[in-house]
GROMACS .gro file of C-alpha atoms in nm:
model
  202
    1UNK     CA    1   1.184  -4.383  -1.174
    2UNK     CA    2   1.154  -4.510  -0.815
    3UNK     CA    3   1.505  -4.387  -0.732
    4UNK     CA    4   1.420  -4.040  -0.866
    5UNK     CA    5   1.094  -4.037  -0.669
    6UNK     CA    6   1.269  -4.150  -0.350
    7UNK     CA    7   1.539  -3.885  -0.388
    8UNK     CA    8   1.277  -3.617  -0.456
    9UNK     CA    9   1.066  -3.723  -0.156
   10UNK     CA   10   1.371  -3.729   0.073
   11UNK     CA   11   1.474  -3.383  -0.046
   12UNK     CA   12   1.124  -3.241   0.010
   13UNK     CA   13   1.103  -3.403   0.356
   14UNK     CA   14   1.431  -3.237   0.449
   15UNK     CA   15   1.306  -2.902   0.318
   16UNK     CA   16   0.981  -2.938   0.511
   17UNK     CA   17   1.165  -3.014   0.835
   18UNK     CA   18   1.385  -2.708   0.788
   19UNK     CA   19   1.086  -2.492   0.702
   20UNK     CA   20   0.886  -2.617   1.002
   21UNK     CA   21   1.180  -2.534   1.231
   22UNK     CA   22   1.196  -2.178   1.093
   23UNK     CA   23   0.819  -2.128   1.121
   24UNK     CA   24   0.812  -2.252   1.481
   25UNK     CA   25   1.023  -1.952   1.579
   26UNK     CA   26   0.787  -1.698   1.417
   27UNK     CA   27   0.537  -1.628   1.694
   28UNK     CA   28   0.502  -1.247   1.705
   29UNK     CA   29   0.193  -1.080   1.563
   30UNK     CA   30   0.179  -0.701   1.527
   31UNK     CA   31   0.075  -0.421   1.297
   32UNK     CA   32   0.318  -0.359   1.014
   33UNK     CA   33   0.439  -0.055   0.824
   34UNK     CA   34   0.429  -0.164   0.458
   35UNK     CA   35   0.576   0.033   0.168
   36UNK     CA   36   0.509  -0.035  -0.201
   37UNK     CA   37   0.730   0.172  -0.431
   38UNK     CA   38   0.922   0.156  -0.758
   39UNK     CA   39   0.859   0.240  -1.124
   40UNK     CA   40   0.681  -0.087  -1.198
   41UNK     CA   41   0.305  -0.133  -1.210
   42UNK     CA   42   0.119  -0.296  -0.923
   43UNK     CA   43   0.188  -0.085  -0.614
   44UNK     CA   44  -0.171   0.018  -0.549
   45UNK     CA   45  -0.309  -0.305  -0.697
   46UNK     CA   46  -0.114  -0.514  -0.444
   47UNK     CA   47  -0.220  -0.284  -0.161
   48UNK     CA   48  -0.586  -0.314  -0.256
   49UNK     CA   49  -0.540  -0.691  -0.263
   50UNK     CA   50  -0.454  -0.670   0.108
   51UNK     CA   51  -0.751  -0.441   0.173
   52UNK     CA   52  -0.982  -0.700   0.014
   53UNK     CA   53  -0.822  -0.971   0.229
   54UNK     CA   54  -0.901  -0.766   0.539
   55UNK     CA   55  -1.260  -0.719   0.423
   56UNK     CA   56  -1.290  -1.095   0.360
   57UNK     CA   57  -1.164  -1.167   0.713
   58UNK     CA   58  -1.413  -0.924   0.865
   59UNK     CA   59  -1.135  -0.685   0.967
   60UNK     CA   60  -1.229  -0.313   0.955
   61UNK     CA   61  -1.000  -0.111   0.729
   62UNK     CA   62  -0.987   0.222   0.546
   63UNK     CA   63  -0.841   0.388   0.237
   64UNK     CA   64  -0.715   0.742   0.183
   65UNK     CA   65  -0.612   0.838  -0.170
   66UNK     CA   66  -0.368   1.128  -0.173
   67UNK     CA   67  -0.332   1.204  -0.544
   68UNK     CA   68  -0.595   1.031  -0.755
   69UNK     CA   69  -0.886   1.260  -0.820
   70UNK     CA   70  -1.243   1.214  -0.936
   71UNK     CA   71  -1.166   0.948  -1.199
   72UNK     CA   72  -1.374   0.639  -1.131
   73UNK     CA   73  -1.178   0.327  -1.043
   74UNK     CA   74  -1.292  -0.032  -1.008
   75UNK     CA   75  -1.164  -0.075  -0.654
   76UNK     CA   76  -1.331   0.241  -0.526
   77UNK     CA   77  -1.660   0.155  -0.696
   78UNK     CA   78  -1.657  -0.200  -0.556
   79UNK     CA   79  -1.572  -0.093  -0.201
   80UNK     CA   80  -1.816   0.197  -0.187
   81UNK     CA   81  -2.097  -0.007  -0.339
   82UNK     CA   82  -2.058  -0.329  -0.142
   83UNK     CA   83  -1.821  -0.279   0.152
   84UNK     CA   84  -1.861   0.083   0.264
   85UNK     CA   85  -1.934  -0.021   0.623
   86UNK     CA   86  -1.620  -0.235   0.642
   87UNK     CA   87  -1.390   0.006   0.458
   88UNK     CA   88  -1.447   0.383   0.446
   89UNK     CA   89  -1.289   0.521   0.129
   90UNK     CA   90  -1.164   0.880   0.100
   91UNK     CA   91  -1.042   1.019  -0.233
   92UNK     CA   92  -0.888   1.349  -0.128
   93UNK     CA   93  -0.654   1.437  -0.413
   94UNK     CA   94  -0.748   1.625  -0.727
   95UNK     CA   95  -0.522   1.452  -0.973
   96UNK     CA   96  -0.152   1.426  -1.043
   97UNK     CA   97   0.059   1.738  -0.992
   98UNK     CA   98   0.117   1.793  -1.364
   99UNK     CA   99  -0.260   1.803  -1.411
  100UNK     CA  100  -0.353   2.037  -1.126
  101UNK     CA  101  -0.062   2.280  -1.180
  102UNK     CA  102  -0.146   2.448  -0.849
  103UNK     CA  103   0.116   2.369  -0.584
  104UNK     CA  104  -0.058   2.554  -0.301
  105UNK     CA  105  -0.382   2.368  -0.368
  106UNK     CA  106  -0.195   2.035  -0.392
  107UNK     CA  107  -0.033   2.102  -0.053
  108UNK     CA  108  -0.368   2.196   0.099
  109UNK     CA  109  -0.532   1.876  -0.028
  110UNK     CA  110  -0.238   1.656   0.077
  111UNK     CA  111  -0.241   1.803   0.428
  112UNK     CA  112  -0.616   1.741   0.455
  113UNK     CA  113  -0.563   1.381   0.341
  114UNK     CA  114  -0.288   1.336   0.601
  115UNK     CA  115  -0.517   1.466   0.877
  116UNK     CA  116  -0.783   1.214   0.771
  117UNK     CA  117  -0.517   0.940   0.758
  118UNK     CA  118  -0.405   1.016   1.114
  119UNK     CA  119  -0.766   1.005   1.235
  120UNK     CA  120  -0.820   0.663   1.075
  121UNK     CA  121  -0.488   0.520   1.197
  122UNK     CA  122  -0.551   0.637   1.554
  123UNK     CA  123  -0.877   0.440   1.554
  124UNK     CA  124  -0.750   0.103   1.678
  125UNK     CA  125  -1.059  -0.070   1.536
  126UNK     CA  126  -0.903  -0.031   1.189
  127UNK     CA  127  -0.674  -0.326   1.128
  128UNK     CA  128  -0.535  -0.178   0.804
  129UNK     CA  129  -0.520   0.174   0.662
  130UNK     CA  130  -0.405   0.222   0.303
  131UNK     CA  131  -0.243   0.557   0.220
  132UNK     CA  132  -0.254   0.535  -0.158
  133UNK     CA  133   0.004   0.748  -0.344
  134UNK     CA  134   0.124   0.919  -0.025
  135UNK     CA  135   0.481   0.872  -0.148
  136UNK     CA  136   0.408   1.120  -0.429
  137UNK     CA  137   0.294   1.381  -0.175
  138UNK     CA  138   0.606   1.312   0.032
  139UNK     CA  139   0.834   1.330  -0.271
  140UNK     CA  140   0.714   1.683  -0.352
  141UNK     CA  141   0.731   1.784   0.017
  142UNK     CA  142   0.358   1.848   0.039
  143UNK     CA  143   0.376   1.663   0.372
  144UNK     CA  144   0.672   1.658   0.611
  145UNK     CA  145   0.837   1.315   0.605
  146UNK     CA  146   0.969   1.365   0.960
  147UNK     CA  147   0.613   1.418   1.086
  148UNK     CA  148   0.488   1.105   0.907
  149UNK     CA  149   0.768   0.892   1.052
  150UNK     CA  150   0.721   1.031   1.404
  151UNK     CA  151   0.348   0.966   1.386
  152UNK     CA  152   0.390   0.607   1.265
  153UNK     CA  153   0.647   0.536   1.536
  154UNK     CA  154   0.464   0.703   1.824
  155UNK     CA  155   0.090   0.692   1.753
  156UNK     CA  156   0.014   0.394   1.531
  157UNK     CA  157  -0.177   0.138   1.739
  158UNK     CA  158   0.021  -0.185   1.793
  159UNK     CA  159  -0.206  -0.406   1.580
  160UNK     CA  160  -0.277  -0.165   1.293
  161UNK     CA  161  -0.116  -0.223   0.953
  162UNK     CA  162  -0.040   0.091   0.750
  163UNK     CA  163   0.032   0.057   0.378
  164UNK     CA  164   0.200   0.346   0.195
  165UNK     CA  165   0.218   0.337  -0.185
  166UNK     CA  166   0.369   0.541  -0.465
  167UNK     CA  167   0.692   0.588  -0.656
  168UNK     CA  168   1.008   0.730  -0.506
  169UNK     CA  169   0.950   0.638  -0.143
  170UNK     CA  170   1.179   0.836   0.084
  171UNK     CA  171   1.471   0.636   0.219
  172UNK     CA  172   1.377   0.733   0.574
  173UNK     CA  173   1.035   0.575   0.524
  174UNK     CA  174   1.185   0.255   0.385
  175UNK     CA  175   1.415   0.238   0.687
  176UNK     CA  176   1.127   0.226   0.936
  177UNK     CA  177   0.914  -0.009   0.725
  178UNK     CA  178   0.863  -0.370   0.832
  179UNK     CA  179   0.795  -0.471   0.472
  180UNK     CA  180   0.915  -0.275   0.170
  181UNK     CA  181   0.871  -0.386  -0.191
  182UNK     CA  182   1.007  -0.216  -0.500
  183UNK     CA  183   0.812  -0.290  -0.816
  184UNK     CA  184   1.057  -0.315  -1.105
  185UNK     CA  185   0.946  -0.215  -1.454
  186UNK     CA  186   1.040  -0.471  -1.720
  187UNK     CA  187   0.782  -0.391  -1.988
  188UNK     CA  188   0.477  -0.167  -2.009
  189UNK     CA  189   0.216  -0.146  -2.287
  190UNK     CA  190   0.210   0.234  -2.260
  191UNK     CA  191   0.547   0.238  -2.436
  192UNK     CA  192   0.385   0.058  -2.729
  193UNK     CA  193   0.106   0.313  -2.757
  194UNK     CA  194  -0.152   0.124  -2.551
  195UNK     CA  195  -0.363   0.348  -2.329
  196UNK     CA  196  -0.465   0.276  -1.969
  197UNK     CA  197  -0.751   0.025  -1.968
  198UNK     CA  198  -1.033  -0.058  -1.728
  199UNK     CA  199  -0.963  -0.370  -1.529
  200UNK     CA  200  -0.586  -0.332  -1.569
  201UNK     CA  201  -0.499   0.020  -1.459
  202UNK     CA  202  -0.823   0.135  -1.294
   0.00000   0.00000   0.00000
């Protein structure tokens, strides 16, 4: 038992020394472009987790929802009820494209959401701005991907994090991202006939 413990402790000490050496070289702090995409669940949920971290640290932040319409969600209710001063929340979509069935209206709403997003990102007081489901608007070319990339490169304040969520992120967006995560679908209850449920999906 002592030999196993000694070997384990020596191995962990070696790992810690290597880890400390790596961490010592990580000194830069700057605003990140963060992309959450993929067919798996959790893209917006993970992004809202970061928004709540910002709120907890007293860091001003903001949310713009590009697609989700008037349906009440837990995160929006919580933020608007308790943290509205710390995190303005704009739901500017009218639902998913297959629900609205009005392309011109979808484009109009997406463009309005993008204008609001630019306003919030330009405000350097905001440490994080979440653009929820913007990848859907980009996928359907409601917003010009080249304009979004140019804006993020040229106008995003140095310390502002911007999080962009939604399936089918454009490759050009992933290329400029500092952090990109693809959520992989392994299983989903919807396939077994289970409907979306409060506390899990919204």
